[in-house]
Coordinates of C-alpha atoms in Angstrom, one line a residue:
M1 CA 178.4 120.2 122.7
S2 CA 178.2 122.3 119.8
T3 CA 175.6 121.5 117.1
A4 CA 177.7 123.0 114.1
L5 CA 178.5 120.7 111.2
N6 CA 182.5 121.1 111.2
R7 CA 184.9 120.0 108.6
R8 CA 186.4 117.4 111.6
R9 CA 182.9 116.0 112.4
F10 CA 181.6 115.4 108.9
I11 CA 184.8 113.6 107.7
A12 CA 184.5 111.3 110.7
R13 CA 181.1 110.4 110.0
S14 CA 181.7 110.0 106.6
L15 CA 185.0 107.7 107.1
Q16 CA 182.6 105.9 109.4
G17 CA 180.4 105.1 106.4
A18 CA 183.0 104.5 103.9
A19 CA 184.8 102.1 106.0
A20 CA 181.3 100.1 106.5
A21 CA 180.0 100.4 103.4
S22 CA 180.6 96.5 102.5
A23 CA 178.0 96.1 105.2
W24 CA 175.4 97.4 102.6
P25 CA 174.3 94.7 100.3
G26 CA 174.2 95.8 96.8
L27 CA 176.8 99.0 97.1
E28 CA 178.1 99.5 93.8
A29 CA 181.8 100.2 93.3
G30 CA 182.4 103.9 92.5
A31 CA 179.1 105.1 94.5
F32 CA 179.3 108.4 96.4
V33 CA 178.7 107.8 100.0
L34 CA 178.5 110.8 102.0
G35 CA 177.8 110.5 105.8
F36 CA 176.1 113.9 107.4
G37 CA 175.2 114.4 111.1
S38 CA 174.9 116.7 113.8
H39 CA 175.0 116.1 117.9
A40 CA 172.2 117.7 119.6
K41 CA 173.1 116.0 122.9
A42 CA 176.4 114.0 124.0
A43 CA 175.8 110.5 125.5
V44 CA 177.0 110.3 128.9
P45 CA 179.4 107.2 129.5
G46 CA 177.5 104.4 130.9
T47 CA 174.1 105.5 129.9
S48 CA 172.0 105.0 126.8
A49 CA 172.1 108.3 124.6
V50 CA 168.7 109.9 125.1
G51 CA 169.1 112.9 122.8
P52 CA 168.8 112.9 119.0
E53 CA 172.5 112.3 118.0
I54 CA 170.8 112.1 114.3
N55 CA 172.7 111.1 111.0
A56 CA 171.7 110.2 107.6
W57 CA 173.2 109.0 104.3
V58 CA 173.4 109.9 100.9
V59 CA 174.5 107.4 98.2
V60 CA 175.0 108.7 94.2
Y61 CA 175.4 105.9 91.9
P62 CA 177.5 105.9 88.7
D63 CA 173.7 105.8 86.8
D64 CA 172.7 109.0 88.7
R65 CA 170.3 107.2 91.3
V66 CA 170.1 109.0 94.5
V67 CA 169.3 106.6 97.8
I68 CA 168.7 109.0 100.9
R69 CA 169.0 106.7 103.9
I70 CA 166.7 107.6 106.5
A71 CA 166.3 106.1 110.3
R72 CA 163.1 107.3 110.9
S73 CA 159.8 104.9 110.0
E74 CA 157.3 105.4 107.5
M75 CA 153.7 104.4 108.9
G76 CA 151.7 106.2 106.4
Q77 CA 152.6 109.9 107.9
G78 CA 154.8 110.7 104.9
T79 CA 157.8 111.3 106.8
L80 CA 160.1 109.3 104.5
T81 CA 159.1 111.6 101.7
G82 CA 159.4 114.6 103.4
L83 CA 162.6 113.9 104.6
A84 CA 163.9 112.9 101.4
Q85 CA 162.4 116.2 99.9
L86 CA 164.7 118.2 102.1
V87 CA 167.9 116.1 101.3
A88 CA 166.9 116.3 97.3
E89 CA 165.9 120.1 97.9
E90 CA 169.6 120.9 99.1
L91 CA 171.3 118.4 96.8
E92 CA 169.5 119.9 93.7
C93 CA 169.0 116.1 92.3
D94 CA 166.4 114.7 90.1
W95 CA 163.6 114.0 92.3
A96 CA 162.6 111.4 89.7
R97 CA 165.8 109.3 90.4
V98 CA 165.1 109.6 94.3
S99 CA 164.5 106.7 96.4
T100 CA 164.9 105.6 100.1
E101 CA 166.3 103.1 102.3
Y102 CA 166.4 102.2 106.1
P103 CA 169.5 101.7 107.9
T104 CA 169.4 99.0 110.3
P105 CA 170.3 99.4 114.2
G106 CA 172.6 97.0 114.1
Q107 CA 174.6 98.9 111.5
S108 CA 174.2 102.0 113.6
L109 CA 175.7 100.3 116.4
A110 CA 178.7 99.0 114.7
R111 CA 179.2 102.5 113.4
K112 CA 178.8 104.1 116.9
R113 CA 175.4 105.4 116.2
P114 CA 175.6 107.6 113.4
W115 CA 171.9 107.7 112.7
G116 CA 171.3 108.8 116.4
N117 CA 168.0 108.0 117.9
F118 CA 165.8 105.6 115.2
S119 CA 162.5 106.0 117.1
T120 CA 159.5 107.8 115.5
G121 CA 156.8 109.3 117.3
G122 CA 155.2 112.3 118.7
S123 CA 155.1 113.9 115.4
R124 CA 158.9 114.7 115.4
G125 CA 160.2 113.0 112.5
L126 CA 160.6 115.8 110.5
R127 CA 161.0 118.5 113.1
D128 CA 163.9 116.6 114.8
S129 CA 165.7 115.5 111.3
Q130 CA 165.3 118.5 108.8
L131 CA 168.2 120.6 109.9
Y132 CA 171.1 118.0 109.7
M133 CA 169.5 116.4 106.6
R134 CA 169.3 119.6 104.8
Q135 CA 173.1 120.1 105.7
G136 CA 174.0 116.7 104.4
G137 CA 172.0 117.5 101.2
A138 CA 173.6 121.0 101.0
A139 CA 177.3 119.5 101.6
A140 CA 176.9 116.8 99.0
R141 CA 175.8 119.6 96.2
M142 CA 179.0 121.6 97.0
M143 CA 181.1 118.8 96.9
L144 CA 179.6 117.8 93.5
I145 CA 180.1 121.2 92.1
E146 CA 183.8 121.4 93.2
A147 CA 184.4 118.2 91.3
A148 CA 183.2 119.5 88.3
A149 CA 185.2 122.9 88.7
Q150 CA 188.2 121.1 89.2
R151 CA 187.5 118.5 86.2
W152 CA 187.2 121.2 84.1
G153 CA 189.9 123.7 85.6
V154 CA 187.2 126.5 86.2
P155 CA 186.2 128.6 89.3
V156 CA 183.6 127.0 91.5
D157 CA 181.6 130.3 91.0
Q158 CA 181.3 129.6 87.3
C159 CA 179.5 126.2 88.1
R160 CA 175.9 125.6 89.4
A161 CA 173.8 122.2 90.2
E162 CA 170.6 121.5 88.5
Q163 CA 168.6 118.6 88.5
G164 CA 171.0 116.0 89.2
A165 CA 174.0 117.6 87.2
V166 CA 176.8 120.4 87.4
L167 CA 176.5 123.1 84.6
H168 CA 179.4 125.2 83.5
S169 CA 177.7 128.9 83.1
T170 CA 180.1 130.1 80.5
S171 CA 180.2 126.9 78.1
S172 CA 177.9 124.3 77.4
R173 CA 179.6 121.8 79.8
R174 CA 177.5 119.5 81.8
A175 CA 178.3 116.5 83.9
S176 CA 175.9 114.3 85.9
Y177 CA 176.0 113.5 89.6
G178 CA 176.7 109.9 88.5
E179 CA 180.2 110.9 86.8
L180 CA 181.4 113.3 89.3
A181 CA 180.4 110.9 92.2
S182 CA 183.9 109.0 92.6
E183 CA 185.9 112.6 92.4
A184 CA 183.4 114.3 94.9
A185 CA 183.9 111.6 97.6
R186 CA 187.8 112.4 97.6
L187 CA 187.0 116.0 98.3
P188 CA 187.3 117.8 101.8
V189 CA 184.0 118.5 103.2
P190 CA 182.7 121.9 103.5
D191 CA 183.1 123.5 106.9
K192 CA 179.9 125.2 106.5
P193 CA 177.2 124.0 104.1
A194 CA 175.1 126.8 102.7
L195 CA 171.6 126.0 103.1
K196 CA 169.2 127.3 100.4
D197 CA 166.4 130.1 101.3
P198 CA 163.2 128.3 101.8
S199 CA 161.8 131.0 99.3
Q200 CA 164.1 129.1 96.5
W201 CA 162.3 125.7 97.5
R202 CA 160.9 123.7 94.5
L203 CA 160.8 120.2 96.2
A204 CA 160.7 120.7 99.9
G205 CA 157.5 121.8 101.4
K206 CA 155.5 120.9 98.3
P207 CA 152.7 118.7 97.5
L208 CA 154.6 115.8 95.9
A209 CA 153.7 112.4 95.3
R210 CA 155.1 110.2 97.9
L211 CA 157.6 108.0 97.2
D212 CA 155.8 104.8 98.3
T213 CA 152.5 105.3 96.8
V214 CA 153.0 103.1 93.7
D215 CA 154.4 100.2 95.7
K216 CA 151.6 100.7 98.2
T217 CA 149.1 100.7 95.4
T218 CA 150.4 97.7 93.3
G219 CA 151.2 95.6 96.5
R220 CA 154.8 95.6 95.7
L221 CA 155.5 97.1 99.6
V222 CA 156.7 94.3 101.7
Y223 CA 155.1 94.7 105.4
G224 CA 155.8 92.5 108.4
S225 CA 153.1 90.0 107.8
D226 CA 154.1 89.7 103.9
L227 CA 157.6 88.5 104.2
V228 CA 158.7 85.4 102.6
L229 CA 162.0 83.6 103.4
P230 CA 163.2 80.3 102.1
G231 CA 162.1 77.3 104.9
M232 CA 160.2 79.7 106.8
L233 CA 157.5 78.3 109.1
H234 CA 154.6 80.1 110.8
A235 CA 153.7 80.7 114.2
A236 CA 150.3 81.5 116.0
I237 CA 150.3 82.6 119.5
K238 CA 147.9 82.6 122.5
A239 CA 148.8 84.2 125.8
C240 CA 147.3 83.9 129.2
P241 CA 143.7 85.8 128.8
V242 CA 144.6 87.5 132.4
F243 CA 147.0 90.3 132.7
G244 CA 149.5 89.0 135.3
G245 CA 148.7 85.4 134.6
S246 CA 150.8 82.4 133.3
L247 CA 151.0 79.4 131.5
R248 CA 150.3 76.2 133.5
S249 CA 150.3 73.2 131.0
F250 CA 149.4 72.4 127.5
Q251 CA 148.8 68.9 125.9
A252 CA 150.8 68.9 122.8
Q253 CA 149.9 65.4 121.6
A254 CA 146.5 66.6 120.9
V255 CA 147.0 68.5 118.0
L256 CA 150.7 67.5 116.7
G257 CA 148.9 65.0 114.3
M258 CA 147.0 67.8 112.8
P259 CA 148.1 68.7 109.1
G260 CA 151.1 70.8 108.8
V261 CA 152.0 71.1 112.6
K262 CA 155.7 71.0 113.3
R263 CA 156.0 71.8 117.0
V264 CA 153.9 72.9 120.0
L265 CA 156.2 75.4 122.1
P266 CA 156.0 77.5 125.4
V267 CA 156.9 81.2 124.9
G268 CA 157.8 83.0 128.1
A269 CA 156.2 82.3 131.1
N270 CA 152.6 83.2 129.7
A271 CA 152.0 82.1 126.2
V272 CA 152.1 79.0 124.1
A273 CA 152.6 79.0 120.2
V274 CA 151.8 76.1 117.5
V275 CA 154.2 76.4 114.6
A276 CA 153.1 74.8 111.0
D277 CA 153.7 75.6 107.6
T278 CA 150.9 77.7 107.0
W279 CA 149.9 80.5 109.9
W280 CA 146.0 79.2 109.2
R281 CA 146.9 75.5 110.3
A282 CA 148.7 76.8 113.0
K283 CA 146.0 78.9 114.2
K284 CA 143.5 75.9 113.8
A285 CA 145.9 73.7 115.8
L286 CA 146.5 76.4 118.3
D287 CA 142.4 76.5 119.0
A288 CA 142.1 73.0 119.4
L289 CA 145.0 72.7 121.7
P290 CA 143.8 72.1 125.5
I291 CA 145.6 74.8 127.8
E292 CA 145.6 75.3 131.3
W293 CA 146.1 78.7 132.6
E294 CA 147.5 80.0 136.2
R295 CA 145.1 83.0 136.3
G296 CA 146.9 84.8 138.9
P297 CA 145.9 87.6 141.1
N298 CA 143.9 89.3 138.8
A299 CA 141.6 86.4 138.0
Q300 CA 138.4 88.2 139.2
L301 CA 139.3 91.7 138.3
Q302 CA 136.5 93.6 136.5
Q303 CA 135.9 96.8 134.9
A304 CA 134.1 98.2 138.0
D305 CA 136.9 97.5 140.1
V306 CA 139.3 99.5 137.8
D307 CA 136.9 102.3 137.7
A308 CA 136.7 102.7 141.4
L309 CA 140.3 102.5 141.9
V310 CA 140.6 105.4 139.4
R311 CA 138.1 107.3 141.1
S312 CA 139.4 107.0 144.2
G313 CA 142.0 109.3 143.0
L314 CA 139.5 112.4 142.8
T315 CA 139.2 112.8 146.2
S316 CA 142.7 111.7 147.7
E317 CA 144.5 113.9 149.5
A318 CA 148.1 112.6 148.1
A319 CA 148.4 114.1 144.8
V320 CA 150.8 115.7 142.7
D321 CA 151.0 119.3 141.0
G322 CA 151.3 120.0 137.6
W323 CA 150.4 123.5 137.6
R324 CA 149.7 125.9 140.5
Q325 CA 149.4 129.7 140.1
G326 CA 147.2 131.6 142.9
Q327 CA 144.9 130.5 145.1
A328 CA 142.5 128.2 143.1
V329 CA 141.2 125.8 146.2
Q330 CA 140.4 129.0 148.4
V331 CA 138.8 131.0 145.9
L332 CA 136.8 128.2 144.8
A333 CA 135.8 127.6 148.4
Q334 CA 134.6 131.3 148.8
S335 CA 132.6 131.6 145.5
A336 CA 128.9 131.4 145.2
R337 CA 129.5 131.0 141.6
R338 CA 130.8 127.6 141.0
V339 CA 130.3 124.9 138.5
E340 CA 131.6 121.0 138.8
A341 CA 131.8 118.1 136.6
T342 CA 133.5 114.7 136.2
Y343 CA 134.6 113.0 133.3
G344 CA 136.0 109.8 132.2
Y345 CA 138.1 108.2 129.3
P346 CA 138.2 104.7 128.7
F347 CA 141.2 102.1 127.9
Q348 CA 141.8 102.6 124.1
N349 CA 143.5 99.8 122.2
H350 CA 145.5 100.9 119.1
A351 CA 144.2 98.3 116.9
T352 CA 146.5 98.8 113.9
M353 CA 145.4 97.5 110.7
E354 CA 148.1 94.8 110.4
P355 CA 148.5 93.1 113.7
M356 CA 151.7 92.4 115.6
S357 CA 153.9 90.5 113.3
A358 CA 157.8 89.4 113.3
T359 CA 159.9 87.1 111.7
A360 CA 163.1 85.7 113.7
R361 CA 165.9 83.6 112.9
V362 CA 168.3 82.4 115.3
T363 CA 171.7 80.6 114.1
L364 CA 173.5 78.4 116.0
G365 CA 177.5 78.2 116.4
A366 CA 179.7 75.6 116.0
D367 CA 179.6 74.9 119.9
G368 CA 175.7 74.5 119.5
T369 CA 174.9 77.7 121.3
A370 CA 173.1 80.8 119.7
Q371 CA 176.0 83.1 117.4
R372 CA 173.4 85.5 115.8
C373 CA 169.6 86.6 115.8
E374 CA 168.1 88.2 112.8
V375 CA 164.5 90.2 112.9
W376 CA 162.3 91.1 110.3
T377 CA 159.5 93.4 111.5
G378 CA 157.5 96.6 111.3
T379 CA 158.8 98.8 114.1
Q380 CA 158.8 102.7 115.1
N381 CA 162.0 102.1 117.2
G382 CA 164.7 100.0 115.5
E383 CA 166.6 100.2 118.4
A384 CA 164.0 99.1 120.7
S385 CA 163.2 96.2 118.5
L386 CA 167.1 95.3 118.7
T387 CA 167.3 95.4 122.3
A388 CA 164.4 93.1 122.7
A389 CA 165.6 90.5 120.2
A390 CA 169.1 90.3 121.7
Q391 CA 167.6 89.9 125.1
A392 CA 165.3 87.3 124.0
A393 CA 168.1 85.4 122.1
G394 CA 170.9 85.7 125.1
L395 CA 173.1 87.7 123.0
Q396 CA 175.0 90.9 123.0
P397 CA 173.2 93.8 120.5
Q398 CA 176.2 93.4 118.1
H399 CA 175.4 89.9 117.3
C400 CA 171.8 90.8 116.4
E401 CA 170.1 92.4 113.5
V402 CA 166.6 94.0 112.7
Y403 CA 165.5 94.7 109.1
K404 CA 162.6 97.3 109.3
L405 CA 159.8 96.3 107.0
A406 CA 156.5 98.2 106.1
M407 CA 153.9 98.4 108.9
G408 CA 150.4 98.6 108.8
G409 CA 149.7 101.2 111.5
G410 CA 151.9 102.4 114.4
F411 CA 150.1 104.7 116.5
G412 CA 152.9 104.2 119.3
R413 CA 152.2 100.5 119.8
R414 CA 155.0 99.7 117.6
G415 CA 157.3 102.6 119.2
T416 CA 157.7 101.5 122.8
A417 CA 160.6 100.0 124.9
A418 CA 158.4 96.9 125.0
H419 CA 158.6 95.1 121.9
D420 CA 156.8 92.3 123.2
W421 CA 155.9 90.5 119.7
V422 CA 159.5 90.7 118.7
T423 CA 160.6 89.0 121.9
Q424 CA 158.1 86.5 121.3
S425 CA 158.9 85.7 117.7
V426 CA 163.1 85.2 118.9
Q427 CA 161.5 83.0 121.9
I428 CA 160.3 80.7 119.4
A429 CA 162.9 80.6 116.9
R430 CA 165.4 80.1 119.5
Q431 CA 163.6 76.8 120.2
M432 CA 164.0 75.9 116.3
P433 CA 167.4 77.4 115.5
G434 CA 168.4 77.8 111.8
V435 CA 164.7 78.3 110.6
P436 CA 163.0 81.4 110.0
I437 CA 159.7 81.4 112.0
K438 CA 157.2 84.4 111.4
L439 CA 154.9 84.8 114.0
L440 CA 151.6 86.6 113.4
W441 CA 149.1 87.5 116.1
S442 CA 145.6 87.0 115.3
R443 CA 143.1 90.3 115.7
E444 CA 141.9 88.4 118.9
E445 CA 145.3 88.4 120.1
D446 CA 146.0 92.1 119.4
M447 CA 143.1 93.3 121.2
A448 CA 143.6 91.2 124.4
H449 CA 147.1 92.0 124.8
G450 CA 147.8 95.4 123.7
Q451 CA 149.5 98.3 125.4
Y452 CA 146.4 100.4 125.9
H453 CA 146.0 104.4 126.2
P454 CA 145.6 104.7 129.8
I455 CA 142.4 105.1 131.8
T456 CA 141.9 108.4 133.6
Q457 CA 139.0 110.2 135.1
C458 CA 139.1 114.4 135.9
R459 CA 137.1 116.3 138.2
L460 CA 136.9 119.9 137.5
S461 CA 135.9 122.8 139.2
A462 CA 135.5 126.9 138.1
T463 CA 134.1 130.0 139.3
W464 CA 133.7 133.3 137.5
N465 CA 133.3 137.1 138.3
E466 CA 130.4 139.5 137.3
S467 CA 131.9 139.9 133.8
G468 CA 132.1 136.2 133.1
E469 CA 135.4 135.9 133.1
V470 CA 137.0 132.7 134.8
Q471 CA 138.7 133.4 137.9
A472 CA 139.4 130.1 139.3
L473 CA 139.7 126.5 138.0
H474 CA 140.9 123.3 139.5
M475 CA 141.3 120.0 137.4
R476 CA 142.1 116.8 139.4
L477 CA 143.3 114.3 137.2
A478 CA 143.6 110.4 138.4
G479 CA 144.9 107.4 136.5
Q480 CA 147.4 105.8 135.1
S481 CA 151.2 106.3 134.1
I482 CA 152.5 105.1 130.6
L483 CA 156.0 106.2 132.0
Q484 CA 155.9 104.4 134.9
A485 CA 155.0 101.3 133.3
L486 CA 157.7 101.8 130.4
Y487 CA 160.2 103.9 131.7
P488 CA 160.2 104.2 135.7
Q489 CA 163.1 106.2 135.8
S490 CA 161.0 109.2 134.1
V491 CA 158.9 109.5 137.2
R492 CA 160.3 111.4 139.9
E493 CA 158.1 111.8 143.2
G494 CA 155.3 110.4 141.5
R495 CA 154.9 112.9 138.9
D496 CA 154.5 111.9 135.4
P497 CA 155.0 114.8 133.1
L498 CA 152.9 113.2 130.5
V499 CA 150.0 113.3 132.6
F500 CA 149.8 117.1 132.1
Q501 CA 150.1 117.5 128.8
G502 CA 147.9 120.5 127.2
L503 CA 147.5 121.8 130.8
N504 CA 150.7 123.3 131.6
A505 CA 151.6 127.0 132.2
S506 CA 153.8 127.5 129.0
G507 CA 155.1 125.9 125.9
A508 CA 153.8 125.6 122.5
E509 CA 152.8 121.9 122.7
S510 CA 151.9 121.9 126.4
A511 CA 150.3 125.1 127.3
I512 CA 146.7 125.3 128.6
G513 CA 145.8 128.2 125.9
Y514 CA 143.9 130.3 128.6
G515 CA 144.3 133.1 130.8
V516 CA 142.9 132.2 134.5
P517 CA 144.2 134.1 137.4
H518 CA 144.0 131.2 139.9
V519 CA 144.8 127.7 138.6
L520 CA 145.5 124.3 140.0
I521 CA 146.3 121.2 137.8
D522 CA 147.2 118.2 140.0
H523 CA 147.0 114.3 139.4
A524 CA 146.5 111.3 141.8
L525 CA 148.4 108.0 140.5
R526 CA 146.5 105.0 140.3
N527 CA 147.4 102.2 138.2
P528 CA 145.5 99.2 137.5
P529 CA 147.1 96.0 136.3
V530 CA 146.8 96.6 132.6
P531 CA 149.7 97.7 130.5
P532 CA 149.3 101.1 129.2
G533 CA 151.0 102.5 126.1
F534 CA 151.6 105.8 124.0
W535 CA 148.5 106.0 121.7
R536 CA 148.5 109.0 119.0
G537 CA 148.1 112.4 121.2
V538 CA 148.8 110.2 124.4
N539 CA 147.4 112.5 127.4
L540 CA 146.6 115.4 125.4
N541 CA 143.6 113.6 123.9
Q542 CA 141.5 113.3 127.1
N543 CA 142.9 116.4 128.6
A544 CA 141.6 118.6 125.9
L545 CA 138.5 116.8 126.0
Y546 CA 138.0 117.4 129.7
L547 CA 138.7 121.1 129.5
E548 CA 136.8 121.9 126.7
C549 CA 133.7 119.9 127.6
F550 CA 133.8 121.7 130.9
L551 CA 134.5 125.1 129.5
D552 CA 131.2 124.5 127.7
E553 CA 129.4 123.8 130.9
V554 CA 130.7 126.8 132.4
A555 CA 129.5 129.0 129.6
H556 CA 126.0 127.3 130.0
A557 CA 126.0 127.7 133.9
S558 CA 127.2 131.5 133.4
G559 CA 124.9 132.3 130.5
Q560 CA 127.4 133.0 127.9
D561 CA 128.3 131.9 124.3
P562 CA 130.9 129.1 124.6
L563 CA 133.2 130.9 122.0
A564 CA 133.0 134.3 123.9
L565 CA 133.7 132.7 127.2
R566 CA 136.9 131.6 125.4
L567 CA 137.8 134.7 123.9
R568 CA 137.7 136.9 127.4

């Protein structure tokens, strides 16, 4: 499918936005709502769309405010401001009048996904969004200029956009974007929006102050754990301390008389929550609650058991290749010059500054069954939050909504399909319909029930020639697969492509980076019963550590300077 932003596609997106404009609280009459988008991949009927079918929306209000709607999540990395800069650059608007908003995944679903993928991770927020957002800003600029030219009865080429206004080059006439908004909205969309040459940029790529800095420093920015709703209650939760265990029983009567306590509730199969008028009261009651756990098959599991399981993969004959070039095993076996080393990388917890938090409200219909579910949370993936909420509420996604709030750190923890904290918040709210329930994990719960960067080990062998050039390298990786745990359909014949990050033959983000004639990079899958998750650079973290530390050992064994070895 073509990725060109043509008239038909642009108008279709704009009409979707205009038809649904009433869904936006506070959208004023006369606002110019411009949708823009491009299709990088077509969704296959009957499957979930996996490609970046990304769109965003520009709103120009009569008072010259410009609101740029961005589906990607801000978590301190600056994506929100960076994307707004790109749109504002092409739009030629007044940066001082720019603000941003998150569209919601429910609105996106109702409009047939005009924003495409809501997920934010892998340092792709700007890269995957920049082209279509620039096109949208450029198209809006051209339409506003056309509106001014028609108003004044002058040729378009005599008009230019500058700082949120259109100027006539041969007279003193000037019209602000807010004045032109309603007229521009009625114009046809340009077939090929003209993008500015980057050499002309005055906003994009420049070190501007972030749009959210003031709200963060003054405390006005609302994080997931900050939210306050009328009639809201607070929940503290405790899950089985053993992975794979479950909740056997609890004695609610022992704490129901404590100050502020409203309910004691089971949450799923493995957790219990106390709901109270404050979180601290809920937490104190939870600490006092007698609980019995069914610890399950992993009750006796120790770290030594996990280490032994992973270590067994280093010598296993069953392994899958990531990259095989030449005859590495044979060359190593025949070489007198040889060095070997084994490294390990432990589990890593995300430990976000703000523990997992979500507020949920489930509303019943006249028949007493759940009719609507709303969730407020910080998330890297609004669509995954919506899916989790719908499943927990027993509703179709179109009857649910997720409102994204600021998050105190993401690092991948708030980005996977397994939005466990959202699921739990809805499971609690479903038992107390009509009441907003804010669930906040304790720090202890957050550390004990994360989705951890996977444990791995690596055995490396290398040989070099008389000139000191590495001739053969074998890296045997062993350990956990994130994809098998979270997206099992992505693992084919035991091969998780993420395992080989930074160790592949080619690719700007995945190459090993060194020219070695004989190479074998392989992996033995070993999955301990500990839930893995994406954590920052994911497998590149340990793979780079393994390779670079080992090259230092090769340099030492061959009597070379480590840098000289790498530059050969």
